[in-house]
Every structure is written in C-alpha cells, then in structure tokens.
Coordinates of C-alpha atoms in Angstrom, one line a residue:
X1 CA 149.2 -16.1 153.5
X2 CA 148.1 -19.0 155.9
X3 CA 151.0 -19.5 157.7
X4 CA 150.1 -16.0 159.0
X5 CA 146.9 -16.9 159.6
X6 CA 147.7 -20.5 161.3
X7 CA 150.4 -18.7 163.7
X8 CA 148.0 -16.5 164.9
X9 CA 145.5 -18.7 164.4
X10 CA 147.9 -21.3 166.7
X11 CA 148.9 -18.6 168.7
X12 CA 145.7 -17.6 169.8
X13 CA 145.2 -21.3 170.8
X14 CA 147.9 -21.7 172.7
X15 CA 147.5 -18.2 175.7
X16 CA 143.3 -19.0 175.7
X17 CA 144.8 -22.1 177.3
X18 CA 147.5 -20.8 178.7
X19 CA 145.8 -18.0 180.2
X20 CA 142.8 -20.1 181.6
X21 CA 144.6 -22.7 182.8
X22 CA 146.5 -20.6 185.1
X23 CA 142.8 -19.2 186.0
X24 CA 142.4 -22.2 187.1
X25 CA 144.7 -23.6 188.7
X26 CA 145.4 -20.8 190.8
X27 CA 141.2 -21.2 192.1
X28 CA 141.4 -25.2 192.5
X29 CA 144.5 -24.5 194.7
X30 CA 143.2 -22.2 196.6
X31 CA 139.9 -23.7 197.1
X32 CA 141.6 -27.0 198.4
X33 CA 143.5 -25.5 201.1
X34 CA 140.1 -24.0 202.5
X35 CA 137.9 -26.8 202.2
X36 CA 140.9 -28.6 203.6
X37 CA 141.4 -26.2 206.7
X38 CA 137.2 -26.2 207.6
X39 CA 137.0 -30.0 206.8
X40 CA 139.5 -29.8 210.1
X41 CA 136.4 -29.0 212.0
X42 CA 133.8 -30.7 210.5
X43 CA 132.4 -33.5 211.8
X44 CA 132.4 -36.8 209.8
X45 CA 128.8 -36.5 209.3
X46 CA 127.7 -32.6 209.6
X47 CA 124.0 -31.2 210.2
X48 CA 122.6 -28.8 208.6
X49 CA 124.6 -25.6 211.0
X50 CA 128.0 -27.5 210.8
X51 CA 127.2 -26.8 206.2
X52 CA 126.3 -23.8 206.4
X53 CA 130.1 -22.6 208.5
X54 CA 131.3 -24.5 206.4
X55 CA 129.9 -22.5 203.7
X56 CA 130.7 -19.3 206.0
X57 CA 134.0 -20.4 206.8
X58 CA 135.2 -21.0 203.0
X59 CA 133.4 -18.0 201.7
X60 CA 135.1 -15.6 205.1
X61 CA 139.0 -16.9 203.6
X62 CA 138.1 -15.7 200.4
X63 CA 136.9 -12.0 200.7
X64 CA 137.7 -10.4 197.4
X65 CA 137.1 -13.3 195.3
X66 CA 133.2 -13.1 194.2
X67 CA 133.4 -16.9 194.4
X68 CA 129.8 -18.9 195.5
X69 CA 129.8 -21.1 197.8
X70 CA 127.6 -24.4 198.0
X71 CA 127.9 -28.1 200.0
X72 CA 126.3 -31.1 199.9
X73 CA 126.2 -33.6 202.8
X74 CA 123.5 -36.8 201.9
X75 CA 119.6 -33.8 201.7
X76 CA 121.2 -31.1 203.5
X77 CA 122.3 -28.1 201.4
X78 CA 123.9 -24.8 202.2
X79 CA 125.1 -21.4 200.4
X80 CA 126.1 -18.0 200.5
X81 CA 126.3 -16.8 199.0
X82 CA 123.8 -17.6 196.9
X83 CA 122.1 -21.4 195.2
X84 CA 123.9 -21.8 192.6
X85 CA 123.3 -25.6 191.8
X86 CA 121.7 -24.7 188.9
X87 CA 125.5 -24.0 187.6
X88 CA 126.5 -28.2 187.8
X89 CA 126.0 -30.4 185.6
X90 CA 125.1 -33.5 185.5
X91 CA 127.9 -35.0 184.8
X92 CA 130.1 -33.1 187.2
X93 CA 127.9 -34.3 190.1
X94 CA 128.6 -38.2 189.3
X95 CA 132.0 -37.5 188.6
X96 CA 132.7 -35.8 192.5
X97 CA 130.1 -38.0 194.4
X98 CA 132.5 -41.0 192.1
X99 CA 136.2 -39.9 192.6
X100 CA 138.3 -39.0 195.6
X101 CA 140.0 -35.9 193.4
X102 CA 138.6 -32.5 192.6
X103 CA 137.0 -31.9 189.0
X104 CA 135.9 -28.8 187.9
X105 CA 134.4 -27.7 184.1
X106 CA 133.8 -24.4 182.5
X107 CA 130.5 -23.1 181.0
X108 CA 128.7 -20.4 179.8
X109 CA 125.4 -19.4 181.6
X110 CA 123.9 -16.3 179.6
X111 CA 126.6 -15.2 177.7
X112 CA 129.3 -15.3 181.2
X113 CA 131.5 -17.5 181.6
X114 CA 132.0 -19.2 185.2
X115 CA 133.6 -22.0 186.6
X116 CA 132.3 -24.3 188.4
X117 CA 134.5 -26.9 190.7
X118 CA 133.1 -29.6 192.9
X119 CA 135.2 -31.0 196.0
X120 CA 134.0 -33.9 197.7
X121 CA 135.8 -34.4 201.8
X122 CA 138.3 -37.3 201.9
X123 CA 138.2 -38.4 206.2
X124 CA 141.7 -41.1 206.4
X125 CA 141.5 -44.1 208.5
X126 CA 143.1 -44.7 212.0
X127 CA 146.2 -46.3 210.3
X128 CA 146.5 -42.9 208.2
X129 CA 146.7 -46.0 204.6
X130 CA 143.3 -44.6 203.1
X131 CA 142.4 -42.3 202.6
X132 CA 137.7 -42.4 202.6
X133 CA 134.7 -40.4 200.8
X134 CA 132.9 -38.3 204.0
X135 CA 129.7 -38.0 201.9
X136 CA 129.7 -33.8 201.9
X137 CA 130.9 -32.5 198.7
X138 CA 131.9 -28.6 198.9
X139 CA 130.9 -26.3 195.2
X140 CA 133.1 -23.3 194.3
X141 CA 131.4 -21.5 191.2
X142 CA 133.7 -19.2 190.1
X143 CA 132.9 -15.9 187.7
X144 CA 135.7 -15.1 185.4
X145 CA 134.9 -11.8 183.7
X146 CA 138.6 -11.0 184.4
X147 CA 139.6 -13.9 181.4
X148 CA 136.9 -13.2 179.6
X149 CA 138.6 -9.5 179.4
X150 CA 142.3 -11.2 179.5
X151 CA 141.1 -13.1 176.7
X152 CA 139.4 -10.7 174.7
X153 CA 142.6 -8.4 174.8
X154 CA 144.3 -11.0 173.7
X155 CA 142.6 -11.9 170.8
X156 CA 142.8 -7.3 169.6
X157 CA 146.7 -8.1 170.0
X158 CA 146.6 -11.2 167.9
X159 CA 144.9 -10.1 165.0
X160 CA 146.7 -6.5 164.9
X161 CA 149.4 -8.7 164.9
X162 CA 148.3 -11.1 162.2
X163 CA 146.9 -8.3 160.1
X164 CA 149.9 -6.7 160.2
X165 CA 151.8 -10.4 158.5
X166 CA 149.1 -10.5 156.6
X167 CA 149.3 -7.7 154.9
X168 CA 153.4 -8.0 154.8
X169 CA 153.7 -11.9 153.8
X170 CA 150.4 -10.4 150.5
X171 CA 153.6 -8.1 149.7
X172 CA 156.1 -10.7 149.4
X173 CA 153.9 -13.1 148.1
X174 CA 152.6 -10.4 145.0
X175 CA 156.5 -8.8 145.0
X176 CA 158.3 -13.1 144.2
X177 CA 155.4 -13.6 142.3
X178 CA 155.4 -10.6 140.0
X179 CA 159.3 -12.3 139.3
X180 CA 158.6 -15.4 138.0
X181 CA 154.9 -13.7 136.2
X182 CA 157.1 -11.3 134.3
X183 CA 158.5 -13.1 132.1
X184 CA 156.2 -16.4 131.6
X185 CA 154.2 -13.6 130.8
X186 CA 156.1 -12.3 128.4
X187 CA 156.9 -16.1 127.2
X188 CA 153.6 -16.3 126.1
X189 CA 153.4 -13.5 125.0
X190 CA 155.4 -14.1 122.6
X191 CA 154.5 -17.4 121.7
X192 CA 151.5 -16.1 120.5
X193 CA 153.5 -13.2 118.4
X194 CA 155.7 -16.4 116.7
X195 CA 151.9 -18.4 116.9
X196 CA 151.0 -15.5 114.1
X197 CA 153.6 -15.6 111.9
X198 CA 156.3 -13.3 113.6
X199 CA 159.3 -15.4 113.5
X200 CA 161.2 -12.3 114.0
X201 CA 159.9 -12.4 118.2
X202 CA 162.3 -12.2 120.9
X203 CA 163.1 -12.6 124.2
X204 CA 164.6 -10.5 126.9
X205 CA 167.3 -13.3 129.1
X206 CA 168.0 -11.3 132.3
X207 CA 169.5 -13.6 135.5
X208 CA 170.5 -16.2 134.6
X209 CA 168.3 -18.1 137.2
X210 CA 166.1 -21.6 135.3
X211 CA 163.5 -18.4 133.7
X212 CA 166.0 -16.5 132.0
X213 CA 167.6 -20.8 130.8
X214 CA 164.0 -21.2 129.3
X215 CA 164.7 -17.6 128.1
X216 CA 167.1 -18.4 125.7
X217 CA 166.0 -21.3 125.0
X218 CA 163.0 -19.5 123.6
X219 CA 165.4 -17.7 121.2
X220 CA 167.9 -20.4 120.2
X221 CA 164.3 -22.3 119.6
X222 CA 162.6 -18.7 117.7
X223 CA 166.3 -18.6 115.5
X224 CA 166.4 -21.5 114.8
X225 CA 162.5 -22.1 113.2
X226 CA 163.3 -18.7 111.6
X227 CA 166.0 -19.9 110.0
X228 CA 164.2 -23.3 108.8
X229 CA 161.0 -21.7 107.6
X230 CA 162.8 -18.9 105.5
X231 CA 165.0 -21.8 103.6
X232 CA 162.1 -23.5 103.4
X233 CA 160.1 -20.4 102.1
X234 CA 163.3 -19.7 99.8
X235 CA 162.9 -23.5 98.4
X236 CA 159.3 -22.7 98.0
X237 CA 159.5 -20.2 95.8
X238 CA 162.3 -21.1 93.9
X239 CA 160.0 -24.4 92.9
X240 CA 157.3 -22.2 92.0
X241 CA 159.9 -20.4 89.8
X242 CA 160.6 -23.2 88.3
X243 CA 157.1 -24.3 87.5
X244 CA 155.8 -20.8 86.2
X245 CA 159.2 -20.7 83.4
X246 CA 158.9 -24.3 82.8
X247 CA 155.3 -23.6 81.5
X248 CA 155.5 -20.2 80.3
X249 CA 159.5 -21.8 78.5
X250 CA 157.1 -24.8 76.9
X251 CA 154.3 -22.9 76.0
X252 CA 156.3 -22.1 72.3
X253 CA 157.2 -25.1 70.9
X254 CA 154.1 -27.1 72.6
X255 CA 152.4 -24.0 70.4
X256 CA 154.0 -24.8 67.2
X257 CA 153.9 -28.7 67.7
X258 CA 150.0 -28.3 68.1
X259 CA 150.3 -25.9 64.9
X260 CA 152.2 -29.5 63.3
X261 CA 149.8 -31.5 64.8
X262 CA 146.6 -29.9 63.3
X263 CA 148.4 -29.9 60.1
X264 CA 149.3 -33.6 60.0
X265 CA 145.4 -34.2 61.7
X266 CA 144.2 -33.1 58.1
X267 CA 146.6 -35.7 56.1
X268 CA 145.8 -38.5 58.9
X269 CA 142.9 -40.5 56.2
X270 CA 145.6 -40.7 53.4
X271 CA 148.6 -42.0 55.2
X272 CA 149.0 -45.5 55.8
X273 CA 147.4 -47.6 58.6
X274 CA 150.9 -47.0 61.1
X275 CA 151.8 -43.4 59.6
X276 CA 148.2 -42.3 60.8
X277 CA 148.3 -45.1 64.3
X278 CA 151.9 -43.3 65.3
X279 CA 150.5 -39.5 64.2
X280 CA 147.2 -40.5 66.2
X281 CA 149.5 -41.4 69.3
X282 CA 151.6 -37.9 69.2
X283 CA 148.6 -35.4 68.7
X284 CA 146.6 -36.9 71.6
X285 CA 149.7 -37.0 72.8
X286 CA 150.8 -32.9 73.0
X287 CA 147.4 -32.2 73.6
X288 CA 147.5 -33.8 77.1
X289 CA 151.0 -31.8 77.6
X290 CA 148.9 -28.4 76.1
X291 CA 147.1 -28.9 78.6
X292 CA 149.4 -29.9 81.6
X293 CA 151.2 -26.9 80.7
X294 CA 148.1 -24.6 80.4
X295 CA 147.4 -26.5 84.9
X296 CA 150.8 -25.7 85.6
X297 CA 150.4 -22.4 84.1
X298 CA 147.6 -21.4 86.7
X299 CA 149.1 -23.4 89.7
X300 CA 152.1 -20.8 89.0
X301 CA 149.1 -18.6 89.6
X302 CA 147.3 -19.1 91.9
X303 CA 150.9 -20.4 93.8
X304 CA 152.3 -16.3 93.7
X305 CA 148.5 -14.8 94.2
X306 CA 148.5 -13.4 90.8
X307 CA 144.6 -14.7 90.2
X308 CA 142.2 -11.7 89.9
X309 CA 138.3 -12.0 89.9
X310 CA 136.0 -11.2 86.9
X311 CA 133.0 -11.2 88.4
X312 CA 130.0 -10.9 86.6
X313 CA 125.9 -11.2 87.9
X314 CA 125.1 -14.4 85.8
X315 CA 122.5 -17.3 86.8
X316 CA 124.4 -20.1 87.9
X317 CA 122.1 -22.8 85.9
X318 CA 122.1 -21.4 82.9
X319 CA 125.8 -21.9 83.5
X320 CA 126.3 -25.1 83.8
X321 CA 123.9 -26.0 80.8
X322 CA 125.5 -23.9 78.9
X323 CA 129.4 -25.8 79.8
X324 CA 127.2 -29.0 79.9
X325 CA 126.7 -28.3 75.8
X326 CA 130.1 -26.5 74.8
X327 CA 131.3 -30.1 75.5
X328 CA 128.2 -32.3 74.4
X329 CA 127.8 -33.5 77.5
X330 CA 124.2 -33.1 77.6
X331 CA 122.5 -36.4 77.3
X332 CA 124.8 -37.8 79.5
X333 CA 123.8 -35.5 82.5
X334 CA 121.3 -35.9 84.6
X335 CA 120.5 -32.1 85.6
X336 CA 118.1 -30.9 88.2
X337 CA 118.2 -26.9 89.3
X338 CA 116.2 -24.1 89.2
X339 CA 114.5 -21.9 86.4
X340 CA 116.7 -19.7 84.4
X341 CA 116.4 -16.1 85.9
X342 CA 116.1 -17.5 89.9
X343 CA 119.4 -18.8 91.0
X344 CA 122.2 -15.4 90.6
X345 CA 125.7 -14.2 92.2
X346 CA 127.6 -12.7 91.6
X347 CA 131.0 -15.4 89.9
X348 CA 133.0 -15.7 87.3
X349 CA 132.1 -17.6 84.3
X350 CA 134.7 -18.6 83.5
X351 CA 136.9 -20.3 86.1
X352 CA 132.4 -21.6 87.4
X353 CA 132.8 -23.1 83.5
X354 CA 136.0 -24.6 85.0
X355 CA 134.4 -26.4 88.2
X356 CA 131.6 -27.5 86.4
X357 CA 134.1 -29.0 83.7
X358 CA 136.0 -30.6 86.2
X359 CA 134.1 -32.4 88.5
X360 CA 132.0 -33.6 85.9
X361 CA 134.6 -34.4 83.6
X362 CA 135.9 -36.4 86.3
X363 CA 132.4 -38.1 87.7
X364 CA 131.9 -39.0 83.3
X365 CA 136.0 -40.8 82.9
X366 CA 136.6 -42.9 86.4
X367 CA 132.6 -42.8 87.8
X368 CA 129.8 -44.4 85.9
X369 CA 125.9 -43.1 84.7
X370 CA 123.8 -42.5 85.7
X371 CA 126.0 -38.4 86.5
X372 CA 123.4 -36.3 88.0
X373 CA 124.0 -32.2 88.4
X374 CA 121.1 -30.7 90.9
X375 CA 121.3 -27.3 91.9
X376 CA 120.0 -25.9 96.1
X377 CA 119.7 -23.3 97.9
X378 CA 120.5 -23.5 102.1
X379 CA 119.8 -20.7 103.8
X380 CA 122.3 -19.7 106.6
X381 CA 120.9 -16.2 107.9
X382 CA 118.0 -13.7 106.6
X383 CA 120.6 -11.8 104.4
X384 CA 123.2 -14.3 103.3
X385 CA 122.3 -18.1 101.2
X386 CA 124.4 -20.9 99.9
X387 CA 124.2 -21.6 96.3
X388 CA 124.6 -25.4 96.5
X389 CA 126.2 -27.7 93.2
X390 CA 125.8 -31.9 93.7
X391 CA 128.6 -34.0 90.7
X392 CA 126.9 -38.1 91.6
X393 CA 127.8 -40.4 89.8
X394 CA 127.4 -44.4 90.3
X395 CA 130.3 -45.1 90.7
X396 CA 132.1 -47.7 93.1
X397 CA 133.3 -44.1 94.9
X398 CA 137.1 -43.2 96.8
X399 CA 138.4 -45.7 98.9
X400 CA 139.0 -44.5 102.4
X401 CA 142.7 -43.8 101.9
X402 CA 142.1 -41.2 99.2
X403 CA 140.1 -38.8 100.6
X404 CA 141.9 -37.0 102.8
X405 CA 144.5 -35.9 98.8
X406 CA 141.6 -36.0 96.7
X407 CA 142.0 -32.0 96.5
X408 CA 146.0 -32.5 97.0
X409 CA 148.8 -31.6 93.6
X410 CA 149.6 -34.8 91.9
X411 CA 148.0 -37.1 93.4
X412 CA 145.7 -39.8 92.2
X413 CA 143.1 -42.0 93.5
X414 CA 144.0 -44.7 91.1
X415 CA 147.0 -46.7 90.7
X416 CA 146.6 -47.4 86.9
X417 CA 145.7 -43.5 86.3
X418 CA 149.1 -42.4 86.9
X419 CA 149.5 -43.5 83.1
X420 CA 145.7 -41.8 82.1
X421 CA 145.5 -39.1 80.2
X422 CA 144.6 -37.0 84.0
X423 CA 146.7 -34.5 86.1
X424 CA 146.0 -34.8 88.9
X425 CA 145.3 -31.7 88.8
X426 CA 142.0 -30.9 87.7
X427 CA 140.6 -30.8 90.9
X428 CA 143.4 -28.8 92.3
X429 CA 141.9 -26.4 90.7
X430 CA 138.6 -26.6 91.3
X431 CA 139.3 -26.4 94.6
X432 CA 141.6 -22.9 94.5
X433 CA 138.7 -21.3 91.7
X434 CA 136.3 -22.2 95.0
X435 CA 138.0 -20.9 97.2
X436 CA 138.7 -17.5 95.9
X437 CA 135.0 -17.0 95.0
X438 CA 134.5 -17.2 99.4
X439 CA 132.8 -20.5 99.0
X440 CA 133.9 -24.1 99.9
X441 CA 134.2 -28.1 98.4
X442 CA 134.0 -30.6 100.1
X443 CA 133.0 -35.3 98.7
X444 CA 131.6 -37.4 99.8
X445 CA 130.9 -40.9 99.0
X446 CA 127.2 -42.0 98.8
X447 CA 125.5 -45.2 100.9
X448 CA 124.3 -46.6 98.2
X449 CA 128.0 -46.7 95.5
X450 CA 129.6 -43.9 93.8
X451 CA 131.3 -40.6 94.9
X452 CA 129.2 -37.0 95.6
X453 CA 131.3 -33.5 95.2
X454 CA 129.7 -30.8 96.8
X455 CA 130.5 -27.0 96.0
X456 CA 129.5 -23.8 98.2
X457 CA 129.4 -20.3 97.1
X458 CA 127.7 -17.8 99.2
X459 CA 124.6 -16.2 97.7
X460 CA 123.9 -12.7 99.3
X461 CA 119.8 -11.6 99.4
X462 CA 120.7 -8.8 97.3
X463 CA 121.8 -11.2 93.6
X464 CA 119.2 -13.9 94.4
X465 CA 115.7 -14.5 95.1
X466 CA 116.0 -18.5 96.6
X467 CA 112.4 -19.1 96.8
X468 CA 112.0 -22.2 98.6
X469 CA 108.9 -22.1 95.4
X470 CA 111.4 -22.2 92.1
X471 CA 113.2 -24.9 93.0
X472 CA 112.9 -28.3 91.9
X473 CA 112.2 -27.7 88.1
X474 CA 114.4 -31.1 87.3
X475 CA 115.8 -30.6 83.8

C-alpha cells in the first residue's frame, strides 16, 4: 500500500513537472525570439510610441497564444491588450533589472494559474564582446489553462491507476498475511488449550518453511511435556496410594499398641522408676505415631478428592468455645467473640474444630502467652460478608525464610523441632479444611512481636446477622 501510494505521488510530481517545464521552455523560447526580433528595430532609448510599437509587434507575431505583453523603459509603460503589471511580483522586478537573462515565475491569481516572464533587452558594444542592459524590459503574462487541464487529466488518470494498484496491493497483502497468520493463530489456540491442561493438542504441519518447523517443534514439545506430566501424575498417584496404604496398614497394629499402653499406664504406679519411665516414653511415642497416622490418612483423603463436607448451620462463637473447653485451653486463651446466636453460618463442625484446635495448639506450643482469639466480620458486598478469625501469640514470630512454606506438608520452621511431637502436617490440614469451605488462610508477624494466623470464611447475609452492634463483646 505504501509503495502504491508513493509511486502514484512520485508519478504525479514528475509528470506535472514535465508538463509545466515543457510549456515554460516553449513559451520562453518563443518570447525570446520575438523580443530579439523587435530589439533590432528599437532604438536604445525608445520613446512612448516606439515602446508601444515594440509591444504590438511582439503580440502581432503571436496572435493565437493568449499573450499579454508589457514593456517598461524608465517611467514609460506600454501594454497590450491590458495592463497586467499587478501580476509582476517585487522579486521578479528586482531580478529582471539586475540580470541579463530571462526570469520567470508561476503565479496564481483568483484561482487561475499564470506564467510571468521578464526579459531585459540588451545591446552589445562596438567590439561585440560585452552586452549591456538597455534599460528596456519586456514582460509576458500567459494563462496556463491548457497546462492546468493537462495536470488535472493526469491527476485523474494517476488516481485511477493508484486505486487499482492499491486494491491489488491490499489483496496481495491479505493473501500473504493470511498465509502467515493462519498457522500463527493455530499456534496461539493450541498454546491456550495447552495452558488449560489439554496436553494432547497437536498442530497440522504443512510445507517446509519456518512456520512448519515451528509447528513441528511445538508438536515435539507438547509430546515431551505430555509424557513428562503423565509420568509425574503416575508417580504422584503411586505416592498417594503408598501413603494411604501405609497409613491404613499401620492403624491395626497401632490400635493394638494403644490398647496395650493404656493397660500398662494403669499399672505404671506399681512399676519401678526405670520401667515406668520407659513405659511413659512408649506411651508418648505411640500417641504421636497414632496422631501422625491419622494426619496421613486425612491428607490421603484430600489428595484422593474423597473429602466431603457435612454442613450444618452453627454459631461460630459457641463452636470455638467448645473447642477450647474440650481441650482445657479456656484459661490459656483470651477470646474476643460476638454474643452467642449472632454469628451463624453453614460449616462442617468437625473440620472447623480441627482448624481451631490446630491454630490454637500451634500458638500455645510454639508461641508465648498471652494467646488471643478474636472474631469479627468484614463486609464485601451487600449480600456477602466474611467471618474473620484471628489467632495471635506473643512469641518470636515466623522467620522470613519460613513464611512462604508455613502451610506446606511436613515443613517445620525450626530445625530444633525436627524431632518434636509436631508432624508438620497440622497447618497443611488446616489450610485444606479452610479451602474446602471456600475460605482463605494467611500467616503474618505482628509488629510488636508474635505471629498471627487469619482465617476468613464466607458468611452470607441469609445465614448470619452481622450487625456492628453485636460485635465487640469480650469473653
């Protein structure tokens, strides 16, 4: 398109210049011949009648040209058929009185083009080697209507030719672009489908150009990625089955061991000191192992997608109080919750109990008193709000390097806890339970010291009254 437009513009400029140059040269040659013929019979210092005769003679030699001839000598003026001295610009007048050659200028008057020529009359000295200005100047004003018509005709022709070339250029560009963009669009669609998880997508390879090589490379990459992902999924499924099978197989012997340790614990007071200490170690280890197996079973159910929520509309404040009371933590935790009956929503009571027990137990084990539990409401829309539960301790907080991994499985923030009673699964199970309810969980450090865990559960207006006056009651 740019080439077609540029070619049309250049063709018009060159053609216009050629037409005007040819017309201009012809007029100047003819006018010079007429002036030279008149100058032979005109004395060096002509009077008014001789100046008029020179003008009439030039016009008589060119009767059909539409010329308007003028002459000046000092203060004398002669013209025929009309005085067009107003079309002589100051620049042309200055130039014609100082130069020995003809000067010309194209002017536009009232929307019509004219060619104005000024030609000084010179004479030679006796030796014939030097020409001098006589002071007499002949002027010619020629309308260029014919040239203007030629230019308009050229414009019309060039416009039509440019339009045809432009349409052809657009058609060729669209064909070429379509040939390039079709495989590019197919590649874009294929990458989007791959990003959505369809790893079996492939491209049709046509031809042997760079785009065909790109399509073949994409197919090879997709095939290799599909094989890698399939292998990873197989290994992941195998690992999940292994964890589930081991946990399941350990439950039976652990149940027997727990029963034996319970019987031995009843007789621990009648045993000697060393035997009692050994028995207590066995009992504590059995308890931790039993908790680890239960956590592994829970994780395996999450991985298998076999977890189902048993929803019930409950009061969140009462549920939290029951969690603390069942574990004997009421005296160790400061609670700030709404009045009973105010904050109600549909949750799984057992899983909410696991969430709160893990968060509060983690704060009691690894933080420092006072441990605080607060509940509030954050409104998001007119019909939806969030129940915000925060558990805060006054301990050393969470290190910066541990913060991104705090909810990962088997992760322990301190190396000194690698042999502690914590399995590293509590916060991971807590996060999974919160996500099952459509909520969010986050961890952060308190500016004054300590860590804060925040749980946000969706609280809809139709299931809870979240009036501001009901909040703030302290327990």
